[in-house]
Tab-separated table of C-alpha atoms in Angstrom:
chain	number	residue	atom	x	y	z
R	22	MET	CA	0.000	0.000	0.000
R	23	LYS	CA	1.235	3.489	-0.796
R	24	SER	CA	2.115	5.719	2.115
R	25	LEU	CA	0.416	9.076	2.357
R	26	SER	CA	3.552	10.924	1.223
R	27	GLN	CA	3.906	8.628	-1.801
R	28	TYR	CA	0.263	9.125	-2.636
R	29	LEU	CA	0.576	12.889	-2.486
R	30	LEU	CA	3.467	12.784	-4.942
R	31	ALA	CA	1.657	10.539	-7.411
R	32	CYS	CA	-0.020	11.669	-10.601
R	33	CYS	CA	-3.321	12.383	-8.879
R	34	THR	CA	-1.918	15.191	-6.731
R	35	GLY	CA	-3.090	17.813	-9.198
R	36	LEU	CA	-6.434	19.507	-9.014
R	37	CYS	CA	-8.222	16.169	-8.767
R	38	LEU	CA	-6.664	15.654	-5.332
R	39	VAL	CA	-7.236	19.284	-4.516
R	40	PHE	CA	-10.824	19.982	-5.412
R	41	GLY	CA	-11.851	17.398	-7.989
R	42	SER	CA	-11.745	20.110	-10.635
R	43	ALA	CA	-10.374	20.207	-14.140
R	44	SER	CA	-7.500	17.766	-13.810
R	45	CYS	CA	-9.795	14.754	-13.210
R	46	SER	CA	-12.785	13.675	-15.207
R	47	ASP	CA	-16.126	12.739	-13.679
R	48	ASP	CA	-15.435	9.146	-14.735
R	49	PHE	CA	-12.389	9.042	-12.464
R	50	LEU	CA	-14.427	10.245	-9.517
R	51	SER	CA	-17.350	7.862	-10.065
R	52	ASP	CA	-15.351	4.833	-11.232
R	53	PRO	CA	-11.800	5.090	-9.853
R	54	PRO	CA	-9.115	2.827	-11.309
R	55	GLU	CA	-8.030	-0.373	-9.645
R	56	GLY	CA	-5.824	0.236	-6.641
R	57	TYR	CA	-7.105	3.796	-6.121
R	58	LEU	CA	-7.451	4.686	-2.453
R	59	PRO	CA	-9.709	7.537	-1.336
R	60	PRO	CA	-7.511	10.202	0.293
R	61	ASP	CA	-9.584	10.106	3.479
R	62	SER	CA	-8.684	6.454	4.010
R	63	LEU	CA	-4.992	7.361	4.225
R	64	ILE	CA	-5.343	9.873	7.047
R	65	THR	CA	-5.865	7.765	10.140
R	66	THR	CA	-2.894	8.455	12.415
R	67	ALA	CA	-1.083	11.441	13.858
R	68	GLN	CA	1.870	10.716	11.573
R	69	ASP	CA	-0.435	10.767	8.543
R	70	ALA	CA	-1.662	14.190	9.624
R	71	ARG	CA	1.878	15.474	10.028
R	72	GLU	CA	2.860	14.238	6.577
R	73	LEU	CA	-0.205	15.820	5.023
R	74	LEU	CA	0.508	19.142	6.730
R	75	ASN	CA	4.075	19.053	5.388
R	76	ALA	CA	2.635	18.291	1.963
R	77	ALA	CA	0.357	21.334	2.282
R	78	TYR	CA	3.404	23.557	2.798
R	79	GLY	CA	5.212	21.903	-0.120
R	80	PRO	CA	3.547	23.760	-3.027
R	81	LEU	CA	4.642	27.097	-1.551
R	82	ARG	CA	8.218	26.017	-2.267
R	83	SER	CA	7.439	25.092	-5.848
R	84	GLY	CA	8.892	27.025	-8.758
R	85	GLY	CA	5.306	27.693	-9.799
R	86	PHE	CA	4.532	29.632	-6.629
R	87	TYR	CA	6.779	31.352	-4.049
R	88	GLY	CA	9.714	29.367	-5.389
R	89	GLY	CA	9.884	31.736	-8.344
R	90	GLN	CA	6.993	32.100	-10.738
R	91	LEU	CA	4.570	34.017	-8.500
R	92	TRP	CA	7.109	36.816	-8.202
R	93	LEU	CA	8.307	36.575	-11.795
R	94	LEU	CA	4.854	36.940	-13.366
R	95	SER	CA	3.903	39.960	-11.294
R	96	GLU	CA	7.240	41.604	-12.090
R	97	LEU	CA	6.741	40.920	-15.803
R	98	MET	CA	3.421	42.751	-15.710
R	99	ALA	CA	4.913	45.724	-13.839
R	100	ASP	CA	7.721	48.087	-14.877
R	101	HIS	CA	11.078	46.751	-13.651
R	102	LEU	CA	11.863	44.238	-16.419
R	103	ASN	CA	13.138	44.614	-19.967
R	104	GLY	CA	10.683	43.099	-22.447
R	105	ASN	CA	12.739	43.588	-25.592
R	106	VAL	CA	12.102	40.621	-27.888
R	107	ASP	CA	15.798	39.785	-27.866
R	108	ALA	CA	15.861	39.872	-24.075
R	109	LEU	CA	12.589	38.088	-23.335
R	110	THR	CA	12.280	35.044	-25.541
R	111	ASN	CA	9.924	32.836	-23.499
R	112	GLY	CA	6.498	33.025	-25.163
R	113	ASP	CA	4.438	32.606	-22.008
R	114	TRP	CA	6.482	35.239	-20.224
R	115	ARG	CA	6.054	37.622	-23.140
R	116	ALA	CA	2.294	37.182	-22.848
R	117	HIS	CA	2.500	38.431	-19.270
R	118	TYR	CA	4.834	41.274	-20.211
R	119	THR	CA	2.534	42.413	-23.034
R	120	ARG	CA	-0.554	41.835	-20.872
R	121	THR	CA	-2.057	39.404	-23.372
R	122	THR	CA	-2.392	36.270	-21.266
R	123	ASP	CA	-4.877	33.632	-22.395
R	124	ILE	CA	-6.400	30.554	-20.783
R	125	PHE	CA	-3.840	28.140	-22.231
R	126	LEU	CA	-0.635	29.399	-20.604
R	127	GLY	CA	1.416	26.949	-18.588
R	128	THR	CA	2.498	29.790	-16.312
R	129	THR	CA	-0.963	30.643	-15.014
R	130	ARG	CA	-1.933	26.976	-14.930
R	131	SER	CA	0.951	26.028	-12.636
R	132	LEU	CA	0.443	29.161	-10.532
R	133	MET	CA	-3.206	28.329	-9.922
R	134	GLU	CA	-2.560	24.630	-9.425
R	135	ASP	CA	0.282	25.047	-6.938
R	136	GLY	CA	-1.680	27.540	-4.854
R	137	SER	CA	-4.732	25.283	-5.071
R	138	ARG	CA	-2.746	22.236	-3.982
R	139	ALA	CA	-1.811	23.952	-0.738
R	140	VAL	CA	-5.447	24.931	-0.181
R	141	GLY	CA	-6.770	21.492	-1.096
R	142	ARG	CA	-4.366	19.594	1.131
R	143	SER	CA	-5.218	21.941	3.986
R	144	ASN	CA	-8.901	21.265	3.423
R	145	LEU	CA	-8.291	17.518	3.308
R	146	LEU	CA	-6.512	17.648	6.641
R	147	LEU	CA	-9.203	19.824	8.209
R	148	ARG	CA	-11.890	17.403	7.089
R	149	ASN	CA	-10.205	14.423	8.749
R	150	ILE	CA	-8.261	15.808	11.656
R	151	ASP	CA	-10.944	15.534	14.329
R	152	ALA	CA	-11.278	11.784	13.715
R	153	ILE	CA	-7.585	10.970	14.336
R	154	PRO	CA	-7.482	9.238	17.734
R	155	ASP	CA	-3.768	9.525	18.564
R	156	LEU	CA	-3.454	13.243	17.893
R	157	GLY	CA	-3.209	15.405	20.999
R	158	GLU	CA	-5.566	18.338	21.379
R	159	ASP	CA	-2.823	20.982	21.339
R	160	GLU	CA	-1.250	19.567	18.184
R	161	ARG	CA	-4.657	19.184	16.550
R	162	ASN	CA	-5.537	22.827	17.193
R	163	ARG	CA	-2.144	24.017	15.975
R	164	MET	CA	-2.491	22.041	12.745
R	165	LYS	CA	-5.958	23.459	12.153
R	166	ALA	CA	-4.606	26.977	12.566
R	167	GLU	CA	-1.733	26.281	10.167
R	168	CYS	CA	-4.228	25.074	7.555
R	169	LYS	CA	-6.186	28.304	7.926
R	170	PHE	CA	-2.986	30.295	7.505
R	171	LEU	CA	-1.990	28.388	4.360
R	172	ARG	CA	-5.432	28.772	2.794
R	173	ALA	CA	-5.425	32.494	3.520
R	174	ILE	CA	-2.011	33.356	2.106
R	175	CYS	CA	-2.630	31.328	-1.063
R	176	GLN	CA	-6.000	33.010	-1.590
R	177	PHE	CA	-4.331	36.388	-1.062
R	178	GLU	CA	-1.699	35.749	-3.715
R	179	LEU	CA	-4.125	34.205	-6.202
R	180	VAL	CA	-6.771	36.911	-5.911
R	181	ARG	CA	-4.143	39.578	-6.557
R	182	MET	CA	-3.053	37.836	-9.759
R	183	PHE	CA	-6.416	36.684	-11.135
R	184	ALA	CA	-8.697	39.587	-10.167
R	185	GLN	CA	-8.723	43.350	-10.235
R	186	PRO	CA	-7.475	44.744	-6.915
R	187	TYR	CA	-9.355	45.625	-3.788
R	188	GLY	CA	-10.821	49.085	-4.375
R	189	TYR	CA	-11.317	48.595	-8.126
R	190	SER	CA	-15.078	48.930	-7.595
R	191	ALA	CA	-16.813	50.928	-4.898
R	192	ASP	CA	-18.247	47.883	-3.121
R	193	ASN	CA	-15.549	45.426	-4.253
R	194	GLY	CA	-18.304	43.375	-5.818
R	195	HIS	CA	-16.174	42.583	-8.859
R	196	LEU	CA	-15.196	38.963	-9.364
R	197	GLY	CA	-12.367	37.492	-7.326
R	198	ILE	CA	-11.533	33.791	-7.134
R	199	ALA	CA	-13.384	30.686	-5.991
R	200	ILE	CA	-13.226	30.204	-2.220
R	201	HIS	CA	-12.670	26.540	-1.416
R	202	LYS	CA	-13.504	25.840	2.230
R	203	ASP	CA	-14.018	22.085	1.918
R	204	TYR	CA	-12.327	19.137	0.258
R	205	ASN	CA	-15.084	18.460	-2.236
R	206	PRO	CA	-15.208	17.702	-5.981
R	207	ALA	CA	-18.244	19.930	-6.484
R	208	PRO	CA	-17.441	23.005	-8.602
R	209	VAL	CA	-17.297	26.348	-6.838
R	210	ASN	CA	-17.954	29.628	-8.623
R	211	ARG	CA	-15.991	32.815	-8.099
R	212	SER	CA	-16.772	35.006	-5.105
R	213	SER	CA	-16.534	38.771	-5.053
R	214	VAL	CA	-13.243	40.379	-4.129
R	215	ALA	CA	-14.966	41.710	-1.004
R	216	ALA	CA	-15.891	38.163	0.038
R	217	VAL	CA	-12.412	36.808	-0.732
R	218	TYR	CA	-10.688	39.476	1.357
R	219	ALA	CA	-13.185	39.020	4.197
R	220	ASP	CA	-12.441	35.293	4.202
R	221	ILE	CA	-8.669	35.897	4.117
R	222	ILE	CA	-8.909	38.254	7.096
R	223	GLU	CA	-11.144	35.858	9.028
R	224	GLN	CA	-8.746	32.945	8.530
R	225	LEU	CA	-5.632	34.968	9.339
R	226	THR	CA	-7.279	36.430	12.435
R	227	GLN	CA	-8.152	32.951	13.670
R	228	ALA	CA	-4.637	31.762	12.874
R	229	ALA	CA	-3.120	34.713	14.751
R	230	ASN	CA	-5.198	33.803	17.811
R	231	GLU	CA	-4.656	30.049	17.613
R	232	LEU	CA	-1.073	29.576	16.431
R	233	PRO	CA	1.841	29.514	18.876
R	234	ALA	CA	4.417	32.295	18.894
R	235	GLN	CA	7.121	29.719	18.157
R	236	ASN	CA	6.606	26.838	15.742
R	237	GLY	CA	9.939	25.898	14.218
R	238	VAL	CA	9.979	26.535	10.459
R	239	TYR	CA	6.173	26.516	10.289
R	240	ALA	CA	3.636	29.319	10.537
R	241	THR	CA	3.352	31.207	13.816
R	242	SER	CA	0.993	33.759	15.282
R	243	TRP	CA	3.536	36.394	14.206
R	244	ALA	CA	3.375	35.156	10.614
R	245	ALA	CA	-0.415	35.497	10.619
R	246	LYS	CA	-0.144	39.027	12.032
R	247	GLY	CA	2.501	39.929	9.454
R	248	TYR	CA	0.234	38.796	6.642
R	249	LEU	CA	-2.681	40.675	8.164
R	250	ALA	CA	-0.538	43.810	7.901
R	251	LYS	CA	0.163	43.005	4.238
R	252	VAL	CA	-3.508	42.329	3.474
R	253	TYR	CA	-4.810	45.452	5.197
R	254	PHE	CA	-2.127	47.548	3.510
R	255	GLN	CA	-3.192	46.208	0.103
R	256	MET	CA	-6.705	47.353	1.046
R	257	ASN	CA	-5.385	50.839	1.981
R	258	ASP	CA	-6.699	50.228	5.499
R	259	PHE	CA	-3.902	52.140	7.168
R	260	ALA	CA	-5.081	51.913	10.775
R	261	ASN	CA	-5.283	48.122	10.809
R	262	ALA	CA	-2.141	47.679	8.722
R	263	TYR	CA	-0.210	49.910	11.114
R	264	ALA	CA	-1.498	48.065	14.176
R	265	PHE	CA	-0.434	44.621	12.975
R	266	ALA	CA	2.889	45.751	11.506
R	267	ASP	CA	3.716	47.638	14.686
R	268	ASP	CA	2.818	44.637	16.861
R	269	VAL	CA	5.187	42.352	14.950
R	270	ILE	CA	8.000	44.920	14.881
R	271	GLN	CA	7.694	45.900	18.546
R	272	ASN	CA	6.828	42.589	20.154
R	273	GLY	CA	7.969	39.837	17.798
R	274	PRO	CA	11.266	37.954	18.158
R	275	PHE	CA	12.704	39.387	14.931
R	276	SER	CA	15.677	41.697	14.507
R	277	PHE	CA	16.510	44.204	11.803
R	278	ASP	CA	19.444	42.904	9.764
R	279	ASP	CA	22.475	45.147	9.689
R	280	SER	CA	23.424	43.697	6.300
R	281	LEU	CA	21.226	43.560	3.203
R	282	GLY	CA	23.169	40.594	1.899
R	283	VAL	CA	21.515	37.971	4.122
R	284	ARG	CA	17.840	38.389	3.240
R	285	PHE	CA	18.160	35.605	0.683
R	286	SER	CA	20.766	33.109	1.821
R	287	ASN	CA	21.388	29.568	2.996
R	288	PHE	CA	21.445	30.851	6.551
R	289	GLY	CA	18.182	32.739	6.323
R	290	THR	CA	17.488	36.106	7.842
R	291	ASN	CA	16.627	37.226	11.363
R	292	GLU	CA	13.962	39.385	9.741
R	293	ALA	CA	11.914	36.477	8.393
R	294	VAL	CA	8.429	36.616	9.884
R	295	PHE	CA	7.450	33.830	7.504
R	296	GLN	CA	9.679	32.131	4.994
R	297	VAL	CA	9.534	29.273	2.544
R	298	VAL	CA	12.222	26.939	3.806
R	299	SER	CA	14.414	24.861	1.534
R	300	ASN	CA	14.538	21.147	2.089
R	301	GLN	CA	18.088	19.961	1.530
R	302	ASN	CA	16.904	16.351	1.260
R	303	ILE	CA	14.785	16.603	-1.896
R	304	GLY	CA	17.405	17.952	-4.272
R	305	ILE	CA	17.425	21.079	-6.381
R	306	ASN	CA	14.296	20.753	-8.496
R	307	GLY	CA	11.151	21.917	-6.774
R	308	ASN	CA	13.092	23.506	-3.964
R	309	ALA	CA	12.886	27.041	-2.701
R	310	GLY	CA	15.319	29.357	-4.427
R	311	ASN	CA	16.284	27.305	-7.462
R	312	ALA	CA	13.745	28.745	-9.915
R	313	LEU	CA	13.968	32.233	-8.429
R	314	ARG	CA	17.739	32.241	-8.830
R	315	SER	CA	17.573	30.849	-12.368
R	316	TYR	CA	15.042	33.454	-13.500
R	317	PHE	CA	16.787	36.560	-12.214
R	318	ARG	CA	20.418	35.810	-11.434
R	319	PRO	CA	23.177	35.832	-14.101
R	320	ASP	CA	24.621	32.333	-14.392
R	321	PRO	CA	28.316	31.894	-15.270
R	322	SER	CA	27.494	28.548	-16.890
R	323	ILE	CA	25.288	30.170	-19.566
R	324	ALA	CA	27.398	33.046	-20.822
R	325	ASN	CA	26.873	34.938	-17.558
R	326	ARG	CA	23.282	35.815	-18.362
R	327	SER	CA	19.922	35.296	-16.672
R	328	GLN	CA	16.517	34.501	-18.127
R	329	VAL	CA	15.124	38.019	-17.606
R	330	PHE	CA	16.723	41.462	-17.662
R	331	VAL	CA	16.197	44.657	-15.696
R	332	ALA	CA	14.632	47.677	-17.398
R	333	ASP	CA	17.145	50.434	-18.111
R	334	ASP	CA	15.050	53.223	-16.582
R	335	HIS	CA	14.704	51.379	-13.289
R	336	TYR	CA	18.433	50.638	-13.266
R	337	THR	CA	19.128	54.349	-13.722
R	338	ARG	CA	16.883	55.241	-10.781
R	339	ALA	CA	18.244	52.500	-8.538
R	340	THR	CA	21.883	53.363	-9.141
R	341	GLY	CA	21.489	57.139	-8.967
R	342	SER	CA	23.533	57.382	-5.771
R	343	PRO	CA	26.988	55.787	-5.606
R	344	LEU	CA	26.478	55.474	-1.839
R	345	ASP	CA	23.433	53.218	-2.083
R	346	TRP	CA	24.514	49.646	-1.334
R	347	ARG	CA	21.443	48.269	-3.107
R	348	GLY	CA	22.214	49.989	-6.369
R	349	GLN	CA	25.815	48.847	-6.261
R	350	ASN	CA	25.155	45.218	-5.307
R	351	TRP	CA	21.774	44.126	-6.660
R	352	TYR	CA	22.501	44.955	-10.302
R	353	GLN	CA	25.112	43.937	-12.837
R	354	GLN	CA	25.704	45.013	-16.419
R	355	ASN	CA	26.858	42.332	-18.842
R	356	ASN	CA	27.350	42.235	-22.590
R	357	VAL	CA	25.256	39.536	-24.253
R	358	ALA	CA	25.718	39.069	-28.008
R	359	GLY	CA	26.961	42.625	-28.365
R	360	ILE	CA	24.165	44.199	-26.319
R	361	ASN	CA	24.530	45.546	-22.789
R	362	TYR	CA	21.898	44.168	-20.443
R	363	VAL	CA	21.281	44.673	-16.741
R	364	PHE	CA	20.827	41.652	-14.477
R	365	CYS	CA	19.418	41.278	-10.989
R	366	THR	CA	22.009	39.957	-8.527
R	367	LYS	CA	19.818	40.187	-5.432
R	368	PHE	CA	19.454	36.418	-5.163
R	369	PRO	CA	22.446	34.181	-4.374
R	370	LEU	CA	24.097	31.787	-6.793
R	371	GLU	CA	23.409	28.910	-4.404
R	372	GLU	CA	20.693	26.687	-5.817
R	373	ILE	CA	18.900	26.201	-2.511
R	374	PHE	CA	18.071	29.017	-0.116
R	375	ASN	CA	15.157	30.189	2.003
R	376	ILE	CA	12.678	32.745	0.676
R	377	PRO	CA	11.206	35.201	3.209
R	378	THR	CA	7.724	36.122	1.996
R	379	CYS	CA	7.036	38.418	4.946
R	380	HIS	CA	9.953	40.146	6.617
R	381	LEU	CA	10.718	42.954	9.013
R	382	THR	CA	11.855	45.457	6.358
R	383	GLU	CA	8.575	45.085	4.479
R	384	LEU	CA	6.589	45.526	7.695
R	385	MET	CA	8.669	48.577	8.583
R	386	LEU	CA	7.828	50.076	5.194
R	387	ILE	CA	4.162	49.309	5.788
R	388	ARG	CA	4.288	50.914	9.226
R	389	ALA	CA	6.103	53.951	7.857
R	390	GLU	CA	3.586	54.664	5.106
R	391	CYS	CA	0.619	54.001	7.375
R	392	ALA	CA	2.139	56.317	9.969
R	393	ALA	CA	2.573	59.060	7.391
R	394	GLU	CA	-0.969	58.548	6.119
R	395	THR	CA	-2.405	58.873	9.626
R	396	GLY	CA	-0.309	61.861	10.675
R	397	ASN	CA	2.380	60.127	12.746
R	398	LEU	CA	5.199	61.784	10.845
R	399	VAL	CA	7.850	61.151	13.508
R	400	GLN	CA	7.413	57.381	13.291
R	401	ALA	CA	7.317	57.455	9.491
R	402	ALA	CA	10.560	59.449	9.286
R	403	ALA	CA	12.288	57.186	11.823
R	404	ASP	CA	11.419	54.003	9.913
R	405	VAL	CA	12.457	55.393	6.538
R	406	SER	CA	15.678	56.806	7.929
R	407	ARG	CA	16.626	53.481	9.489
R	408	ILE	CA	16.220	51.727	6.139
R	409	ARG	CA	18.130	54.445	4.296
R	410	VAL	CA	21.018	54.457	6.757
R	411	ARG	CA	21.459	50.703	6.427
R	412	ALA	CA	21.649	51.136	2.643
R	413	GLY	CA	24.444	53.683	3.023
R	414	LEU	CA	22.333	56.795	2.598
R	415	GLY	CA	21.710	59.485	5.159
R	416	SER	CA	18.656	59.987	7.310
R	417	LEU	CA	15.779	61.989	5.927
R	418	SER	CA	15.900	65.729	6.375
R	419	ASP	CA	14.013	67.044	9.388
R	420	GLY	CA	10.583	68.541	8.999
R	421	LEU	CA	9.352	66.774	5.875
R	422	GLY	CA	5.620	67.141	5.361
R	423	GLN	CA	3.148	64.325	4.926
R	424	SER	CA	3.198	64.099	1.138
R	425	LEU	CA	6.999	64.140	0.951
R	426	LEU	CA	7.222	61.461	3.631
R	427	ILE	CA	4.777	59.224	1.780
R	428	GLN	CA	6.818	59.631	-1.375
R	429	ALA	CA	10.018	58.857	0.529
R	430	VAL	CA	8.507	55.614	1.833
R	431	ARG	CA	7.374	54.644	-1.651
R	432	ASN	CA	10.833	55.308	-3.051
R	433	GLU	CA	12.412	53.040	-0.425
R	434	ARG	CA	9.788	50.350	-1.044
R	435	GLU	CA	10.667	50.287	-4.734
R	436	LEU	CA	14.375	49.884	-3.971
R	437	GLU	CA	14.126	47.486	-1.029
R	438	LEU	CA	11.520	45.095	-2.451
R	439	PHE	CA	13.013	45.007	-5.942
R	440	MET	CA	12.094	41.713	-7.664
R	441	GLU	CA	10.190	40.394	-4.632
R	442	GLY	CA	6.870	40.283	-6.486
R	443	ASN	CA	5.625	43.483	-4.896
R	444	ARG	CA	5.747	46.123	-7.624
R	445	LEU	CA	2.587	45.321	-9.644
R	446	HIS	CA	0.363	45.142	-6.593
R	447	GLU	CA	1.945	48.241	-5.094
R	448	LEU	CA	1.286	50.317	-8.208
R	449	LYS	CA	-2.347	49.200	-8.294
R	450	ARG	CA	-2.751	50.009	-4.603
R	451	ARG	CA	-1.280	53.444	-5.112
R	452	ALA	CA	-3.521	54.148	-8.084
R	453	ILE	CA	-6.583	53.397	-5.969
R	454	ARG	CA	-5.272	55.335	-2.978
R	455	ASP	CA	-4.310	58.408	-5.003
R	456	GLY	CA	-7.325	58.361	-7.293
R	457	SER	CA	-4.980	58.812	-10.232
R	458	ASN	CA	-4.953	57.699	-13.836
R	459	LEU	CA	-1.696	55.868	-13.192
R	460	LEU	CA	-0.020	54.143	-16.109
R	461	ILE	CA	2.131	51.046	-15.754
R	462	ARG	CA	4.463	50.964	-18.735
R	463	ASN	CA	2.098	53.211	-20.680
R	464	ALA	CA	-0.970	51.093	-19.920
R	465	PRO	CA	-3.815	51.915	-17.510
R	466	TRP	CA	-3.419	50.165	-14.162
R	467	ASN	CA	-6.960	48.781	-14.381
R	468	CYS	CA	-7.075	47.567	-17.996
R	469	PRO	CA	-8.147	43.917	-18.542
R	470	GLY	CA	-4.593	42.808	-19.328
R	471	MET	CA	-3.372	43.782	-15.857
R	472	VAL	CA	-5.157	40.656	-14.597
R	473	CYS	CA	-4.140	37.110	-15.549
R	474	GLN	CA	-6.659	35.017	-17.421
R	475	LEU	CA	-7.974	32.071	-15.444
R	476	PRO	CA	-6.325	28.920	-16.858
R	477	ASP	CA	-8.169	26.328	-18.908
R	478	SER	CA	-7.681	23.793	-16.119
R	479	GLU	CA	-9.816	25.995	-13.868
R	480	LEU	CA	-12.496	26.874	-16.416
R	481	SER	CA	-12.995	23.433	-17.927
R	482	GLY	CA	-13.734	21.935	-14.524
R	483	ASN	CA	-16.619	24.355	-14.045
R	484	PRO	CA	-18.591	25.464	-17.121
R	485	ASP	CA	-20.387	28.096	-15.021
R	486	MET	CA	-17.189	29.843	-13.935
R	487	GLU	CA	-16.980	33.285	-15.491
R	488	PRO	CA	-13.619	34.036	-17.160
R	489	ASN	CA	-11.872	37.365	-16.883
R	490	PRO	CA	-12.570	39.968	-19.574
R	491	GLN	CA	-10.212	39.797	-22.516
R	492	GLY	CA	-8.747	42.674	-24.441
R	493	GLY	CA	-5.292	43.219	-23.055
R	494	CYS	CA	-4.421	46.875	-22.461
R	495	ASN	CA	-4.962	48.362	-25.914
């Protein structure tokens, strides 16, 4: 008999294992092949539950999700990458860069499927966990809270990629993603963005209350609070975003790194509120860091080039000061076939490293902007100055007004979170906050092409699911 871990790695760990959606036909569900074991029958012991929880974390590490592609696709749709046809030769990536995604792209398919796997495995565990006799009550409750955390962060990332942002419509009644709260093959239609965000906040709030403060490499109460700060900030809810960011910064066990060179490293960072941890035992493929490094970092083994290049105008802005450590160390100019290109060197050459998806610097930037927005200019200036001083720049000048402080925070956010999958969502948030007709690479921030098309694997499993509007950004 297959063990649970073997089962989860078998061919049926796609969307059929997750929700019974597009990857499996109705025939499979009604007349399973010989030797097929219902997933529920494999979850009978505490060890089974632990293996399933580990498997729920696994897709976060995948190259299709936090392991690389989630950040890559959002950066391609923003304004920090060079989309010259000679520089960007991957057809699927060009579709994202030109904002012409369709339902047949492997990029969006793997992005949706990896996020959905984490949600589905969490739901499977939640459905069975109360019936496991040898699982202690404390461990059972912790596992439940971790499942809620995983569902919430995956929904947050997916709704930002496959739906217009929070604030796009007055009541946020525009379509978001399907909310899967149960392990069930029945199709689920898309909920409104308002409903998706409400569900994310509910799950993260429960996780923050139910998770321990320390939990090894797994999610903690601090991780849930850090993500609540990120979610509220995306909503332009500055009071709540400030409160959660400030709580983590002031009371959490994290310390501001003196060096910018350790955020992405084998050793990890003291700033990591939540990070996707590499597993040295499973090899390079599918591990955190490998895809991310291969996308952005110049590789000496392939003519010292990477798979994507930095836009020249961003490089000019980022390297404007010779004192700025970031500009001098996160970029590299190389000649490729007679053309000078700029590469991102933020990520290490090591093939396996941890990826912090919520860290103290990001939360400090959130607190700073929220402070400026709510009139706490002293706190905003202190946070920005601390980040600038670490980068080799001076503190902000005394007496800056609110608008200048907000702009200073935004400038530091662009430099600090370079290539961390933040830029697209940040520009959309700012457009909604400022009420501006902001353009992202000469295209309106809210045009149909600024949202990924739902993949065929999602649509074919549910004929009633409404696709995103087509039309690109023309």
